[in-house]
């Protein structure tokens, strides 16, 4: 008679144990919620902190390095008369600046030379120097923007339509970075040999185009000689940028002017395409950006023959 009672007592005790065990996870969850609630209170306290609260250094706005060069030399004065006499023997005084040049932002100048040898033909030369300066602003430092533009100019020179035997090589000792692109252009006037050198000196990009051709039976100029002359001229133009800003260039002071920087395009017409059209007798893209035109070799030959 007592055994059923004992069994009932054991069953009741087992039930109490299972209920207690099931309650443990509920308590842990409740404790977790209580802990989260405390974190939320702390966050609210931080958010409600007054203006005098300390802001972590990691959240401070990044500073942009000021542009190294604040101005540009005049494009038509970037090369010495001696250098022009070597590259443009019959046209050192023919330099034409761009009508839309901005003294501190951009400049462009081109020269044309035609050495007319009568029935023996003529030697044609065309030279263009373009300068473009970038300010530091919300888009990044002047150096970074100039580097991006430098790469675009080199790429444009390497992909000119109709270019023959195109090749590229770095140019040492010319600014922060420089690349020379050479190729040939076959036109009805003759075979043109094009040299495009793009150089970056801090926040300024110098693009120099130099091409030559033998017209009316004259022999085609030596590309190696043209390249050597173009490299010398580019180094001189790079040095002119530094000279225009004092010894080594003057750092910009104060807050950069976004309006002035916006006047400097992130990209422009390819100088190589300009040279290609110049060789063909058309108006160059680079020159059209600055309001000047390059002379046509065929037109020059007609005028001076």
XYZ file of C-alpha atoms in Angstrom:
305
model
C 0.000 0.000 0.000
C 2.962 2.416 0.610
C 4.786 1.756 -2.714
C 2.354 3.698 -4.955
C 2.792 6.716 -2.703
C 6.594 6.529 -3.000
C 6.362 6.326 -6.794
C 4.131 9.399 -6.858
C 6.628 11.330 -4.724
C 9.505 10.426 -7.008
C 7.506 11.538 -10.059
C 6.784 14.892 -8.476
C 10.460 15.435 -7.617
C 11.533 14.561 -11.246
C 9.004 17.023 -12.609
C 10.368 19.816 -10.399
C 13.943 19.056 -11.583
C 12.982 19.218 -15.295
C 11.101 22.493 -14.806
C 14.094 24.020 -13.025
C 16.482 22.912 -15.807
C 14.232 24.366 -18.512
C 14.176 27.693 -16.682
C 17.976 28.122 -16.893
C 18.116 29.159 -20.611
C 15.292 31.640 -20.008
C 17.330 33.266 -17.253
C 20.419 33.448 -19.474
C 18.459 35.105 -22.244
C 17.021 37.590 -19.781
C 20.497 38.355 -18.473
C 21.707 38.929 -22.014
C 18.906 41.357 -22.732
C 19.688 43.208 -19.546
C 23.332 43.518 -20.631
C 22.360 44.874 -24.067
C 20.082 47.389 -22.466
C 23.021 48.745 -20.474
C 25.109 49.127 -23.668
C 22.290 51.047 -25.285
C 22.143 53.427 -22.350
C 25.880 54.094 -22.702
C 25.490 54.753 -26.435
C 22.675 57.184 -25.739
C 24.837 58.971 -23.214
C 27.645 59.292 -25.801
C 25.251 60.547 -28.446
C 23.829 63.153 -26.120
C 27.275 64.503 -25.276
C 27.586 68.220 -25.854
C 29.612 70.030 -28.570
C 32.626 69.997 -26.307
C 32.866 66.206 -26.420
C 36.122 64.784 -27.805
C 35.864 63.423 -31.379
C 38.025 60.340 -32.138
C 40.971 61.127 -34.429
C 39.846 58.457 -36.909
C 36.658 60.400 -37.686
C 38.435 63.670 -38.512
C 38.269 64.804 -42.174
C 41.438 63.876 -44.133
C 43.672 66.730 -45.248
C 44.741 67.155 -48.885
C 48.370 67.954 -49.629
C 48.705 71.459 -51.110
C 49.700 71.661 -54.783
C 53.458 72.103 -55.247
C 53.286 74.569 -58.148
C 51.028 77.600 -58.127
C 51.657 78.973 -61.631
C 52.969 78.154 -65.115
C 55.521 79.673 -67.460
C 54.262 81.097 -70.747
C 54.152 78.172 -73.162
C 55.819 80.121 -75.975
C 58.664 81.022 -73.596
C 59.139 77.542 -72.138
C 61.902 76.733 -74.667
C 65.042 78.745 -75.371
C 65.727 80.230 -78.800
C 68.685 77.877 -79.165
C 66.442 74.835 -78.663
C 63.816 76.205 -81.031
C 66.461 76.824 -83.693
C 67.425 73.162 -83.426
C 63.891 71.778 -83.580
C 62.252 74.415 -85.802
C 65.148 75.808 -87.863
C 62.949 77.903 -90.164
C 60.243 78.773 -87.692
C 61.695 79.607 -84.274
C 59.800 82.918 -84.350
C 56.535 81.399 -85.573
C 55.204 80.440 -82.124
C 51.458 80.892 -81.694
C 49.920 80.761 -78.231
C 46.414 79.566 -77.479
C 43.697 82.211 -77.306
C 42.122 80.463 -74.305
C 45.329 80.164 -72.295
C 45.024 80.874 -68.571
C 48.328 82.031 -67.041
C 48.108 79.884 -63.909
C 46.137 76.935 -65.245
C 47.030 76.060 -68.833
C 49.124 77.134 -71.776
C 49.785 76.021 -75.334
C 52.156 77.080 -78.104
C 52.976 75.608 -81.509
C 55.610 76.311 -84.134
C 55.881 75.358 -87.811
C 59.004 75.117 -89.948
C 59.405 74.455 -93.667
C 62.922 74.287 -95.049
C 62.221 74.670 -98.757
C 64.918 73.266 -101.029
C 63.117 73.922 -104.298
C 63.065 70.975 -106.710
C 64.910 68.883 -104.125
C 61.925 68.985 -101.791
C 61.411 70.360 -98.334
C 61.889 69.399 -94.710
C 58.813 70.022 -92.574
C 58.751 70.252 -88.772
C 55.896 70.892 -86.337
C 56.269 71.416 -82.580
C 53.613 71.845 -79.911
C 54.083 72.372 -76.169
C 51.068 72.106 -73.847
C 51.096 72.808 -70.090
C 48.315 71.909 -67.670
C 48.317 72.523 -63.915
C 46.075 70.856 -61.310
C 45.067 72.283 -57.914
C 44.488 70.209 -54.800
C 40.787 70.082 -53.980
C 37.997 67.703 -52.995
C 38.896 65.433 -55.911
C 42.348 64.790 -54.455
C 45.808 66.294 -54.449
C 47.156 68.111 -57.462
C 49.813 65.422 -57.857
C 47.215 62.648 -57.964
C 45.062 64.423 -60.529
C 48.111 65.220 -62.646
C 49.195 61.580 -62.506
C 45.772 60.425 -63.745
C 45.908 62.930 -66.598
C 49.469 61.862 -67.416
C 48.341 58.251 -67.818
C 45.427 59.258 -70.055
C 47.720 61.303 -72.296
C 50.188 58.432 -72.668
C 47.368 55.996 -73.437
C 45.940 58.364 -76.053
C 49.339 58.648 -77.738
C 49.682 54.880 -77.810
C 46.327 54.348 -79.531
C 46.363 56.858 -82.384
C 44.494 55.604 -85.442
C 46.809 54.866 -88.354
C 49.994 54.831 -86.260
C 52.767 52.674 -87.730
C 55.418 50.846 -85.678
C 54.324 52.481 -82.427
C 56.636 52.037 -79.444
C 56.921 53.540 -75.976
C 59.713 53.997 -73.461
C 60.245 55.893 -70.196
C 62.314 59.066 -70.283
C 64.796 59.357 -67.424
C 65.572 62.559 -65.567
C 62.436 64.368 -66.701
C 60.140 65.341 -63.843
C 58.486 62.784 -61.588
C 57.554 60.548 -64.533
C 57.820 60.776 -68.314
C 57.062 58.544 -71.288
C 57.972 58.908 -74.954
C 55.746 57.458 -77.681
C 57.036 57.138 -81.271
C 55.215 56.137 -84.421
C 54.983 56.833 -88.127
C 52.115 58.334 -90.126
C 51.717 57.735 -93.827
C 50.043 60.733 -95.506
C 49.693 61.889 -99.083
C 52.258 64.644 -98.430
C 54.851 62.149 -97.221
C 55.926 59.923 -94.341
C 55.724 61.708 -91.000
C 57.658 60.645 -87.923
C 55.884 61.532 -84.684
C 57.371 61.913 -81.207
C 55.045 62.538 -78.251
C 56.556 62.975 -74.804
C 54.308 63.313 -71.765
C 55.980 64.374 -68.517
C 54.639 65.108 -65.060
C 56.414 67.417 -62.635
C 54.460 67.380 -59.364
C 51.000 68.818 -60.182
C 51.841 69.939 -63.742
C 51.726 67.863 -66.936
C 53.858 68.835 -69.934
C 52.933 67.322 -73.308
C 55.329 67.891 -76.185
C 54.523 66.844 -79.752
C 57.203 66.961 -82.422
C 56.908 65.573 -85.916
C 58.873 65.836 -89.111
C 58.638 64.773 -92.734
C 60.511 64.984 -95.992
C 58.198 66.464 -98.616
C 58.332 66.476 -102.426
C 61.099 63.910 -102.653
C 63.153 64.913 -99.589
C 64.282 62.021 -97.395
C 62.336 61.125 -94.266
C 63.995 62.483 -91.102
C 65.721 60.096 -88.696
C 63.269 59.203 -85.852
C 66.137 58.728 -83.381
C 67.363 62.279 -84.023
C 63.843 63.659 -83.663
C 63.355 61.805 -80.383
C 66.639 63.057 -78.965
C 65.682 66.638 -79.783
C 62.181 66.161 -78.336
C 63.550 64.737 -75.077
C 65.907 67.693 -74.695
C 63.068 70.146 -75.289
C 60.769 68.375 -72.793
C 63.400 68.524 -70.052
C 63.779 72.231 -70.745
C 60.017 72.771 -70.486
C 59.909 70.853 -67.195
C 62.731 73.021 -65.842
C 60.794 76.115 -66.939
C 57.860 75.054 -64.741
C 60.107 74.869 -61.683
C 61.777 78.168 -62.562
C 58.419 79.921 -62.864
C 57.692 78.931 -59.269
C 61.045 79.837 -57.764
C 63.697 77.379 -56.595
C 62.027 73.988 -56.669
C 58.525 75.437 -56.860
C 56.464 77.351 -54.342
C 53.864 75.482 -52.322
C 50.339 76.812 -52.588
C 49.106 78.604 -49.491
C 45.620 78.955 -48.123
C 42.562 76.987 -49.207
C 42.667 75.669 -52.785
C 40.217 77.383 -55.135
C 37.790 74.698 -56.411
C 36.530 77.069 -59.107
C 40.021 77.553 -60.494
C 40.684 73.837 -60.320
C 37.492 73.059 -62.198
C 38.852 75.026 -65.136
C 41.585 72.413 -65.546
C 39.911 69.504 -67.362
C 40.450 65.958 -66.170
C 41.126 65.033 -69.776
C 41.573 66.792 -73.094
C 42.155 66.016 -76.724
C 45.024 63.658 -77.408
C 48.218 65.488 -78.378
C 49.115 62.582 -80.605
C 45.800 62.809 -82.367
C 46.594 66.490 -82.773
C 49.921 65.673 -84.357
C 48.234 63.136 -86.598
C 45.749 65.725 -87.860
C 48.505 68.284 -88.204
C 50.391 65.884 -90.411
C 47.242 65.379 -92.440
C 46.723 69.109 -92.806
C 43.891 69.501 -90.294
C 43.381 71.464 -87.104
C 44.808 69.842 -83.997
C 42.631 68.894 -81.042
C 45.149 70.229 -78.591
C 45.306 73.516 -80.429
C 41.546 73.743 -80.693
C 41.345 73.471 -76.920
C 43.387 76.619 -76.622
C 42.121 78.430 -79.668
C 45.206 78.083 -81.895
C 45.656 76.160 -85.120
C 48.588 74.136 -86.362
C 49.772 74.793 -89.853
C 49.265 72.171 -92.495
C 52.475 70.841 -94.047
C 50.845 70.750 -97.445
C 49.596 74.345 -97.063
C 53.013 75.523 -95.862
C 54.721 73.777 -98.759
C 52.344 75.450 -101.207
C 52.895 78.910 -99.728
C 56.697 78.710 -99.605
C 57.470 76.619 -102.692
